[in-house]
CSV table of C-alpha atoms and ligand atoms in Angstrom, one decimal:
chain,number,residue,atom,x,y,z
A,1,MET,CA,-9.6,-42.9,-21.1
A,2,GLU,CA,-6.4,-41.7,-20.2
A,3,TYR,CA,-7.7,-37.2,-20.4
A,4,ASP,CA,-10.8,-39.4,-17.8
A,5,ASN,CA,-8.0,-40.6,-15.6
A,6,ILE,CA,-6.5,-36.1,-15.4
A,7,ILE,CA,-10.2,-35.8,-15.0
A,8,ASP,CA,-10.8,-38.0,-12.0
A,9,GLU,CA,-7.3,-37.4,-10.3
A,10,ILE,CA,-7.4,-33.6,-10.3
A,11,PHE,CA,-11.7,-33.6,-8.9
A,12,ASN,CA,-10.6,-36.6,-6.3
A,13,ARG,CA,-7.3,-34.4,-5.2
A,14,VAL,CA,-10.4,-31.5,-4.9
A,15,VAL,CA,-12.6,-34.0,-2.6
A,16,THR,CA,-10.0,-35.6,-0.3
A,17,SER,CA,-7.9,-33.2,0.3
A,18,LYS,CA,-8.2,-30.9,3.0
A,19,PRO,CA,-8.2,-27.1,3.0
A,20,LEU,CA,-5.6,-25.8,4.3
A,21,ILE,CA,-6.8,-22.1,4.9
A,22,LYS,CA,-9.3,-22.4,7.4
A,23,ASP,CA,-9.6,-18.4,7.5
A,24,ARG,CA,-8.3,-16.2,4.5
A,25,ASP,CA,-9.5,-12.9,6.0
A,26,VAL,CA,-7.1,-13.6,9.1
A,27,LEU,CA,-4.3,-13.9,6.4
A,28,ARG,CA,-5.2,-10.4,4.7
A,29,SER,CA,-2.8,-7.5,5.4
A,30,ASP,CA,-6.1,-5.1,6.8
A,31,TYR,CA,-6.4,-7.6,8.9
A,32,VAL,CA,-6.4,-6.4,13.0
A,33,PRO,CA,-5.5,-8.8,15.0
A,34,ASP,CA,-6.7,-9.2,19.1
A,35,ARG,CA,-3.2,-9.2,20.3
A,36,LEU,CA,-0.2,-6.6,18.2
A,37,LEU,CA,3.3,-7.8,19.1
A,38,TYR,CA,5.8,-5.5,20.7
A,39,ARG,CA,4.2,-3.0,20.4
A,40,ASP,CA,3.6,-1.9,23.7
A,41,ASP,CA,5.4,1.3,24.2
A,42,GLU,CA,3.8,2.4,20.8
A,43,ILE,CA,0.1,1.5,22.0
A,44,ARG,CA,1.1,3.3,24.9
A,45,ALA,CA,1.8,6.3,23.4
A,46,VAL,CA,-1.2,6.2,21.2
A,47,ALA,CA,-3.2,6.1,23.8
A,48,GLU,CA,-2.2,8.5,25.7
A,49,SER,CA,-2.3,10.7,23.6
A,50,LEU,CA,-5.6,10.1,22.7
A,51,SER,CA,-7.3,10.4,26.8
A,52,PRO,CA,-7.9,13.3,27.1
A,53,LEU,CA,-11.0,12.3,25.4
A,54,LEU,CA,-12.0,10.5,28.6
A,55,LYS,CA,-12.1,13.5,29.9
A,56,GLY,CA,-14.2,15.3,27.6
A,57,SER,CA,-10.3,17.5,27.1
A,58,ARG,CA,-9.2,17.9,23.5
A,59,ALA,CA,-6.5,14.6,22.3
A,60,SER,CA,-2.7,15.8,21.3
A,61,ASN,CA,-2.5,15.3,17.6
A,62,LEU,CA,0.4,12.7,17.0
A,63,LEU,CA,2.0,12.4,14.8
A,64,LEU,CA,3.3,7.6,13.8
A,65,TYR,CA,5.0,7.9,10.9
A,66,GLY,CA,7.9,4.6,9.6
A,67,LYS,CA,8.1,2.4,7.1
A,68,PRO,CA,5.8,0.5,5.3
A,69,GLY,CA,4.8,-2.5,7.5
A,70,THR,CA,5.5,-2.0,10.5
A,71,GLY,CA,2.3,-1.4,12.2
A,72,LYS,CA,1.0,1.8,12.1
A,73,THR,CA,-2.1,0.9,10.4
A,74,ALA,CA,-2.5,-1.5,13.2
A,75,VAL,CA,-1.9,0.5,16.0
A,76,ALA,CA,-3.6,2.8,15.1
A,77,ARG,CA,-7.1,1.1,14.2
A,78,TYR,CA,-6.3,-1.4,17.9
A,79,VAL,CA,-6.4,1.7,19.8
A,80,LEU,CA,-9.5,3.4,17.7
A,81,LYS,CA,-11.6,-0.3,18.9
A,82,HIS,CA,-10.6,0.3,22.6
A,83,LEU,CA,-11.1,4.2,22.9
A,84,GLN,CA,-14.3,3.7,21.0
A,85,GLU,CA,-15.6,1.2,23.6
A,86,ARG,CA,-15.1,3.2,26.5
A,87,ALA,CA,-16.8,6.1,25.1
A,88,ARG,CA,-19.4,4.1,24.6
A,89,ARG,CA,-19.7,2.7,28.0
A,90,TYR,CA,-19.0,6.9,29.3
A,91,ASN,CA,-21.6,7.7,26.8
A,92,LEU,CA,-19.4,10.6,26.5
A,93,ASN,CA,-20.1,12.8,23.0
A,94,VAL,CA,-16.7,11.0,21.3
A,95,ALA,CA,-16.2,10.7,17.3
A,96,LEU,CA,-13.0,9.1,16.2
A,97,ALA,CA,-12.9,9.1,12.1
A,98,TYR,CA,-10.6,7.0,10.4
A,99,SER,CA,-10.0,7.9,6.5
A,100,ASN,CA,-7.4,6.1,4.0
A,101,VAL,CA,-6.4,9.5,2.1
A,102,LYS,CA,-3.7,7.3,0.2
A,103,ASN,CA,-6.5,7.5,-2.8
A,104,ALA,CA,-8.8,10.9,-2.8
A,105,LYS,CA,-8.4,11.7,-5.5
A,106,ARG,CA,-9.9,15.1,-4.3
A,107,GLU,CA,-9.5,16.6,-0.3
A,108,TYR,CA,-12.5,17.3,-1.4
A,109,THR,CA,-12.8,13.0,-1.1
A,110,VAL,CA,-11.3,13.1,2.1
A,111,LEU,CA,-14.0,15.8,4.2
A,112,VAL,CA,-16.4,14.2,2.9
A,113,GLN,CA,-15.4,11.1,4.8
A,114,LEU,CA,-14.3,12.9,7.5
A,115,GLY,CA,-17.2,14.7,8.0
A,116,GLU,CA,-19.8,11.7,7.1
A,117,ALA,CA,-18.0,9.7,9.9
A,118,ILE,CA,-19.0,12.0,13.0
A,119,GLY,CA,-22.5,12.3,11.0
A,120,LEU,CA,-22.7,14.8,9.0
A,121,ARG,CA,-24.3,14.5,5.0
A,122,PHE,CA,-23.7,16.0,2.8
A,123,PRO,CA,-25.5,17.0,-1.2
A,124,PHE,CA,-24.1,14.9,-4.0
A,125,THR,CA,-22.3,17.7,-5.4
A,126,GLY,CA,-21.7,21.2,-5.5
A,127,LEU,CA,-19.7,22.2,-2.3
A,128,ALA,CA,-16.4,24.0,-2.5
A,129,SER,CA,-13.9,22.1,0.4
A,130,SER,CA,-13.9,25.3,2.3
A,131,GLU,CA,-17.4,24.9,2.7
A,132,ILE,CA,-16.9,21.4,3.8
A,133,PHE,CA,-15.4,21.9,6.6
A,134,THR,CA,-16.7,25.1,7.5
A,135,ARG,CA,-19.8,22.7,8.5
A,136,ILE,CA,-18.0,19.6,9.7
A,137,VAL,CA,-16.4,22.9,12.6
A,138,ASN,CA,-20.0,24.0,13.0
A,139,HIS,CA,-20.6,21.1,13.7
A,140,ILE,CA,-18.3,20.0,16.1
A,141,ASP,CA,-19.2,23.3,17.8
A,142,GLU,CA,-22.6,22.9,17.6
A,143,HIS,CA,-23.1,19.5,19.6
A,144,GLY,CA,-20.0,19.8,21.9
A,145,ILE,CA,-18.3,17.0,19.9
A,146,ASP,CA,-14.2,15.9,21.0
A,147,THR,CA,-13.5,14.8,17.8
A,148,VAL,CA,-10.4,12.3,16.4
A,149,PHE,CA,-9.3,12.6,13.1
A,150,VAL,CA,-6.8,10.0,11.6
A,151,LEU,CA,-5.1,10.3,7.9
A,152,ASP,CA,-3.6,7.6,6.9
A,153,GLU,CA,-0.9,7.9,4.9
A,154,ILE,CA,-1.1,11.3,4.9
A,155,ASP,CA,2.3,11.3,2.6
A,156,PHE,CA,0.5,10.7,-0.3
A,157,LEU,CA,-2.1,13.7,0.7
A,158,VAL,CA,0.5,16.2,1.0
A,159,LYS,CA,2.3,15.4,-1.8
A,160,LYS,CA,-0.3,15.6,-4.2
A,161,HIS,CA,-2.2,18.7,-2.8
A,162,GLY,CA,0.1,20.4,0.0
A,163,ASP,CA,-0.7,21.1,3.5
A,164,GLU,CA,-3.2,23.9,3.1
A,165,ILE,CA,-5.9,21.0,4.6
A,166,LEU,CA,-4.3,20.5,6.7
A,167,TYR,CA,-3.1,23.7,8.0
A,168,GLN,CA,-6.8,24.4,8.2
A,169,MET,CA,-7.3,21.4,10.5
A,170,THR,CA,-4.8,21.9,13.7
A,171,ARG,CA,-6.2,25.6,13.5
A,172,ALA,CA,-9.9,24.6,13.7
A,173,ASN,CA,-9.8,25.0,17.5
A,174,GLU,CA,-9.3,28.4,18.0
A,175,ARG,CA,-12.6,28.2,16.2
A,176,LEU,CA,-14.1,25.6,18.7
A,177,HIS,CA,-16.4,27.1,20.9
A,178,LYS,CA,-16.8,23.6,22.0
A,179,GLY,CA,-15.9,20.3,21.2
A,180,SER,CA,-12.1,20.0,19.6
A,181,LEU,CA,-9.7,18.1,17.1
A,182,GLY,CA,-7.4,16.4,17.5
A,183,LEU,CA,-5.5,15.1,14.7
A,184,VAL,CA,-3.8,11.5,14.3
A,185,GLY,CA,-1.4,11.8,11.0
A,186,ILE,CA,-0.2,8.1,9.6
A,187,SER,CA,2.9,8.8,6.7
A,188,ASN,CA,5.5,6.0,5.8
A,189,ASP,CA,7.5,8.2,4.1
A,190,LEU,CA,10.4,9.1,6.9
A,191,ASN,CA,11.2,12.4,4.9
A,192,PHE,CA,7.5,13.2,5.2
A,193,LYS,CA,8.0,16.2,7.5
A,194,ASP,CA,10.2,18.4,5.4
A,195,LEU,CA,7.1,18.3,3.5
A,196,LEU,CA,4.7,20.0,5.8
A,197,ASP,CA,5.0,24.3,6.3
A,198,PRO,CA,6.8,24.6,9.6
A,199,ARG,CA,3.5,25.9,11.5
A,200,VAL,CA,1.3,22.9,10.0
A,201,LEU,CA,4.5,20.5,11.8
A,202,SER,CA,4.9,21.9,14.6
A,203,SER,CA,1.3,21.3,15.7
A,204,LEU,CA,0.7,18.3,14.0
A,205,SER,CA,3.9,16.4,15.9
A,206,GLU,CA,2.9,17.6,19.4
A,207,GLU,CA,3.2,14.4,20.1
A,208,GLU,CA,5.8,12.1,17.4
A,209,VAL,CA,5.8,7.7,16.9
A,210,LEU,CA,8.2,6.4,14.7
A,211,PHE,CA,8.2,2.8,14.0
A,212,SER,CA,10.8,0.8,13.8
A,213,PRO,CA,11.3,-1.8,11.2
A,214,TYR,CA,10.8,-5.8,12.8
A,215,THR,CA,13.9,-8.2,13.2
A,216,VAL,CA,12.8,-11.8,12.0
A,217,GLU,CA,12.7,-13.0,15.5
A,218,GLU,CA,9.9,-10.3,15.5
A,219,LEU,CA,8.3,-10.9,12.5
A,220,ARG,CA,8.5,-14.7,12.4
A,221,ASN,CA,6.3,-14.3,15.8
A,222,ILE,CA,4.0,-12.9,14.4
A,223,LEU,CA,3.3,-15.0,11.8
A,224,MET,CA,3.0,-17.7,14.6
A,225,ASP,CA,0.1,-15.5,15.9
A,226,ARG,CA,-1.4,-15.1,12.9
A,227,ALA,CA,-0.7,-18.6,11.3
A,228,LYS,CA,-3.0,-20.4,14.1
A,229,LEU,CA,-5.4,-17.8,13.4
A,230,GLY,CA,-5.6,-18.3,9.8
A,231,PHE,CA,-4.3,-22.1,9.2
A,232,ASN,CA,-5.9,-25.5,10.2
A,233,GLU,CA,-3.5,-27.4,12.7
A,234,GLY,CA,-0.4,-28.7,11.1
A,235,CYS,CA,-1.5,-27.6,7.8
A,236,ILE,CA,1.6,-25.0,8.4
A,237,SER,CA,5.2,-26.2,8.9
A,238,ASP,CA,7.1,-23.9,10.7
A,239,ALA,CA,10.1,-23.9,7.9
A,240,ALA,CA,7.8,-22.4,5.5
A,241,ILE,CA,7.0,-19.3,8.7
A,242,ASN,CA,10.8,-19.4,8.9
A,243,LEU,CA,11.2,-18.4,5.6
A,244,CYS,CA,8.6,-16.0,5.0
A,245,ALA,CA,10.6,-13.7,7.8
A,246,ALA,CA,13.4,-14.4,6.7
A,247,ILE,CA,12.6,-13.1,3.0
A,248,ALA,CA,11.1,-9.9,4.5
A,249,GLY,CA,13.9,-9.5,7.2
A,250,ALA,CA,15.9,-9.3,5.5
A,251,GLU,CA,14.2,-6.7,3.2
A,252,HIS,CA,12.9,-3.8,5.4
A,253,GLY,CA,11.1,-5.9,8.5
A,254,ASP,CA,8.1,-5.1,7.0
A,255,ALA,CA,5.3,-7.0,8.5
A,256,ARG,CA,2.4,-6.8,5.4
A,257,ARG,CA,4.9,-8.5,3.4
A,258,ALA,CA,5.6,-11.9,5.1
A,259,LEU,CA,2.3,-12.0,5.6
A,260,ASP,CA,1.3,-11.7,2.2
A,261,LEU,CA,3.9,-14.2,1.0
A,262,LEU,CA,2.1,-16.0,3.9
A,263,ARG,CA,-1.2,-15.6,2.7
A,264,VAL,CA,-0.1,-16.1,-0.9
A,265,ALA,CA,1.7,-19.2,-0.1
A,266,GLY,CA,-0.9,-20.9,1.1
A,267,GLU,CA,-2.8,-20.3,-2.1
A,268,VAL,CA,-0.5,-22.0,-3.8
A,269,ALA,CA,0.0,-25.1,-1.4
A,270,GLU,CA,-3.5,-25.3,-1.3
A,271,ARG,CA,-4.5,-25.4,-5.2
A,272,GLU,CA,-1.4,-27.6,-5.2
A,273,GLY,CA,-3.5,-29.9,-3.3
A,274,ALA,CA,-0.3,-30.2,-0.6
A,275,ASP,CA,-0.9,-31.5,2.6
A,276,MET,CA,1.0,-28.6,4.1
A,277,VAL,CA,2.6,-25.2,3.4
A,278,GLU,CA,6.2,-26.0,2.7
A,279,GLU,CA,9.0,-23.4,2.2
A,280,ARG,CA,8.6,-24.7,-1.7
A,281,HIS,CA,5.4,-23.3,-1.8
A,282,VAL,CA,7.0,-20.1,-0.5
A,283,ARG,CA,9.3,-19.6,-2.7
A,284,ILE,CA,6.6,-19.7,-5.7
A,285,ALA,CA,4.9,-17.1,-3.8
A,286,GLU,CA,8.1,-15.1,-3.4
A,287,LYS,CA,8.1,-15.2,-7.2
A,288,ARG,CA,3.9,-14.6,-8.4
A,289,ILE,CA,4.0,-11.4,-5.9
A,290,GLU,CA,7.5,-9.7,-7.9
A,291,GLN,CA,5.8,-10.6,-11.4
A,292,ASP,CA,1.6,-9.5,-9.8
A,293,LYS,CA,4.0,-6.3,-9.4
A,294,VAL,CA,6.2,-5.9,-12.4
A,295,SER,CA,2.9,-6.6,-14.1
A,296,GLU,CA,1.2,-4.1,-12.1
A,297,THR,CA,3.9,-1.8,-13.1
A,298,LEU,CA,3.9,-2.2,-16.0
A,299,ARG,CA,0.1,-1.3,-16.5
A,300,LYS,CA,0.1,1.9,-14.8
A,301,LEU,CA,2.7,3.3,-17.9
A,302,PRO,CA,1.9,6.0,-20.4
A,303,LEU,CA,1.3,5.1,-23.6
A,304,HIS,CA,5.4,6.1,-24.7
A,305,GLU,CA,6.5,4.6,-21.4
A,306,LYS,CA,5.0,1.3,-22.9
A,307,LEU,CA,6.5,2.1,-26.5
A,308,VAL,CA,9.5,2.7,-25.8
A,309,ILE,CA,9.1,-0.5,-23.8
A,310,VAL,CA,7.7,-2.6,-27.4
A,311,SER,CA,10.4,-0.9,-29.1
A,312,VAL,CA,13.9,-2.6,-26.6
A,313,MET,CA,11.5,-5.9,-27.1
A,314,LEU,CA,11.9,-5.9,-31.2
A,315,SER,CA,15.0,-4.1,-31.8
A,316,ASN,CA,17.1,-6.8,-29.4
A,317,LYS,CA,19.9,-5.0,-27.8
A,318,GLY,CA,20.1,-1.9,-30.0
A,319,SER,CA,21.2,1.1,-29.2
A,320,THR,CA,19.5,4.2,-28.4
A,321,GLY,CA,19.7,5.1,-31.9
A,322,ASP,CA,17.9,1.2,-32.5
A,323,VAL,CA,15.6,1.9,-30.1
A,324,TYR,CA,14.7,5.3,-32.0
A,325,ASP,CA,13.6,4.1,-35.0
A,326,THR,CA,12.0,1.3,-34.0
A,327,TYR,CA,9.8,3.5,-31.4
A,328,ILE,CA,9.4,5.9,-34.7
A,329,SER,CA,8.2,3.1,-36.2
A,330,LEU,CA,5.6,1.7,-34.1
A,331,ALA,CA,4.2,5.2,-33.5
A,332,LYS,CA,3.3,5.5,-37.1
A,333,ARG,CA,1.7,2.3,-36.9
A,334,LEU,CA,-0.4,3.4,-34.3
A,335,GLY,CA,-0.6,7.0,-35.5
A,336,VAL,CA,0.2,9.4,-31.7
A,337,GLN,CA,2.7,11.8,-32.1
A,338,PRO,CA,6.2,10.6,-31.3
A,339,VAL,CA,8.3,12.2,-28.7
A,340,THR,CA,11.9,12.9,-29.2
A,341,GLN,CA,14.8,11.0,-29.2
A,342,ARG,CA,16.2,13.0,-26.4
A,343,ARG,CA,12.6,12.3,-24.0
A,344,VAL,CA,13.2,8.7,-25.2
A,345,GLY,CA,16.2,8.6,-23.4
A,346,MET,CA,15.6,9.8,-20.6
A,347,ILE,CA,12.2,6.9,-20.8
A,348,VAL,CA,15.0,4.4,-20.6
A,349,SER,CA,16.9,5.7,-17.6
A,350,GLU,CA,13.7,6.0,-16.2
A,351,LEU,CA,12.2,2.5,-16.6
A,352,ASP,CA,16.2,1.4,-16.6
A,353,MET,CA,15.6,2.7,-12.9
A,354,GLN,CA,12.2,1.0,-12.0
A,355,GLY,CA,14.2,-2.6,-13.2
A,356,LEU,CA,12.1,-2.6,-16.3
A,357,LEU,CA,14.6,-2.1,-18.2
A,358,TYR,CA,18.6,-3.3,-18.2
A,359,ALA,CA,21.0,-0.8,-19.9
A,360,PRO,CA,24.2,-0.4,-19.7
A,361,VAL,CA,27.1,2.1,-21.2
A,362,VAL,CA,28.7,-0.3,-23.4
A,363,ASN,CA,32.3,0.4,-25.0
A,364,GLN,CA,32.8,0.5,-28.0
A,365,GLY,CA,36.9,1.0,-28.9
A,366,ARG,CA,36.8,3.9,-31.5
A,367,TYR,CA,33.3,3.7,-32.3
A,368,GLY,CA,33.0,5.4,-29.0
A,369,ARG,CA,30.4,4.9,-26.6
A,370,THR,CA,26.7,4.0,-26.5
A,371,LYS,CA,23.9,1.6,-25.0
A,372,ARG,CA,23.0,-1.7,-25.1
A,373,ILE,CA,18.8,-1.9,-24.0
A,374,SER,CA,17.6,-4.9,-22.9
A,375,LEU,CA,14.5,-5.8,-21.1
A,376,ALA,CA,15.5,-6.9,-17.8
A,377,ILE,CA,11.9,-8.6,-17.3
A,378,GLN,CA,10.8,-11.8,-19.2
A,379,ASP,CA,9.3,-11.3,-23.1
A,380,SER,CA,6.3,-12.9,-22.6
A,381,LEU,CA,5.0,-11.1,-19.5
A,382,VAL,CA,5.4,-8.2,-21.6
A,383,ARG,CA,3.3,-9.4,-24.2
A,384,GLU,CA,1.2,-10.5,-21.9
A,385,VAL,CA,0.4,-7.7,-20.2
A,386,LEU,CA,0.7,-4.8,-22.8
A,387,ALA,CA,-1.2,-6.9,-25.4
A,388,GLU,CA,-4.8,-6.0,-22.5
A,389,ASP,CA,-4.4,-2.3,-23.7
A,390,PRO,CA,-6.4,-2.4,-27.4
A,391,MET,CA,-3.7,0.1,-28.8
A,392,LEU,CA,-0.7,-2.0,-28.5
A,393,ALA,CA,-2.3,-5.8,-28.8
A,394,VAL,CA,-2.7,-4.6,-33.0
A,395,LEU,CA,2.0,-4.5,-32.3
A,396,LEU,CA,2.2,-7.1,-30.7
B,1,ADP,P1,1.9,0.4,8.7
B,1,ADP,O1,0.6,0.9,8.8
B,1,ADP,O2,2.7,0.3,9.0
B,1,ADP,O3,2.1,-0.1,6.9
B,1,ADP,P2,0.3,-2.3,9.1
B,1,ADP,O4,-0.6,-2.0,10.3
B,1,ADP,O5,-0.6,-2.2,8.2
B,1,ADP,O6,1.8,-1.1,8.8
B,1,ADP,O7,0.8,-3.7,9.3
B,1,ADP,C1,0.7,-4.8,8.4
B,1,ADP,C2,0.2,-6.0,8.3
B,1,ADP,O8,1.2,-6.4,10.2
B,1,ADP,C3,-0.5,-6.0,9.5
B,1,ADP,O9,-1.8,-6.6,8.6
B,1,ADP,C4,-1.0,-6.1,10.4
B,1,ADP,O10,-1.4,-6.9,10.9
B,1,ADP,C5,0.0,-6.8,11.1
B,1,ADP,N1,1.3,-6.4,11.7
B,1,ADP,C6,1.7,-5.4,12.3
B,1,ADP,N2,2.5,-5.3,13.1
B,1,ADP,C7,2.1,-6.1,13.6
B,1,ADP,C8,1.7,-6.4,14.8
B,1,ADP,N3,2.6,-5.8,16.5
B,1,ADP,N4,1.4,-7.8,15.9
B,1,ADP,C9,1.1,-8.3,14.4
B,1,ADP,N5,0.2,-8.5,14.0
B,1,ADP,C10,1.3,-7.2,13.0
B,2,MG,MG1,-0.7,1.2,7.1
């Protein structure tokens, strides 16, 4: 009888509660809205760099950079979309290829993606990157295509693979008789320019645009716009929107962060069967996002880092020596080759910097100084995430 009541209550809530979210996709961070606020100058600069394409000339190379969530991707995609429409309308021989290169394991993947975007097909295997690039250049030349490659999150590509591929791209025009290749590089890392060979930098940054962080007020209006599209009328309070903007603004003016808060707060409120999204849902969303981030970091740690975390958890505010002893015994149980104590000390410092451990140095009077190492995150979270690893599950 009691259970019947509980179940009735849950079902009633689902049936009677109105959905708060109207369009979930609009609230995602890869959605490009029809209207971008506060980015007129940036849109103009990008449009001007690319506009030579409309007259059959080469687009200027362009570097967009700024902190995450400052609208770089949105502005680039927005201008590309409009340019593509024009090109189609005027029947121009223009090809615009966008690629987010962050997760590319090899340069090969990037080149294949860009090549395919301009109409090439490649066999499944067996081509070297240099061969793919040659085919791309030949294709552009043969068909006289004015091409733009947009390389988003280009800093990751360069950090992983160096800037040789960019060098080749910036030199491609010298090999072309017809058609052209313009580059748009987008970087979240403000120091990205230091990674580039001066020759590559000077060609890539023929033009450059720096995106500055949004103020709280700007974030608020960006969210208001988005909330109108994403939520049903009257389903989100101004106070909730203000709080999302305030939290994201206090960090570094990151619109993606603000939107994530808004979306997750909406999901929290909906699941709760609330009539509208309120400030407290944003607070819960903030915690949930933070936890997800920590879980993700934990999950990605290499084995010995994970073992050190477990050792810290088991040795309860132990010294470096205690943690090492526990670590050795865990390694033995798993039958893995342990690393040195020095290395464990370094891992502890790294995990401390990542905010996973807390390792202050304490004075022990005449016994000298030592570290007292503890978890900076919840035990339960560590257990939950690390137990997903079948090898570690036996320890937990
Ligand atoms: P970046 O590429 O600089 O990291 P994005 O362009 O991906 O940032 O922007 C993050 C999110 O914020 C996206 O969902 C985007 O639509 C939104 N956004 C960013 N700037 C604006 C803006 N000026 N107006 C409206 N939405 C914006
Ligand atoms: Mg981006």
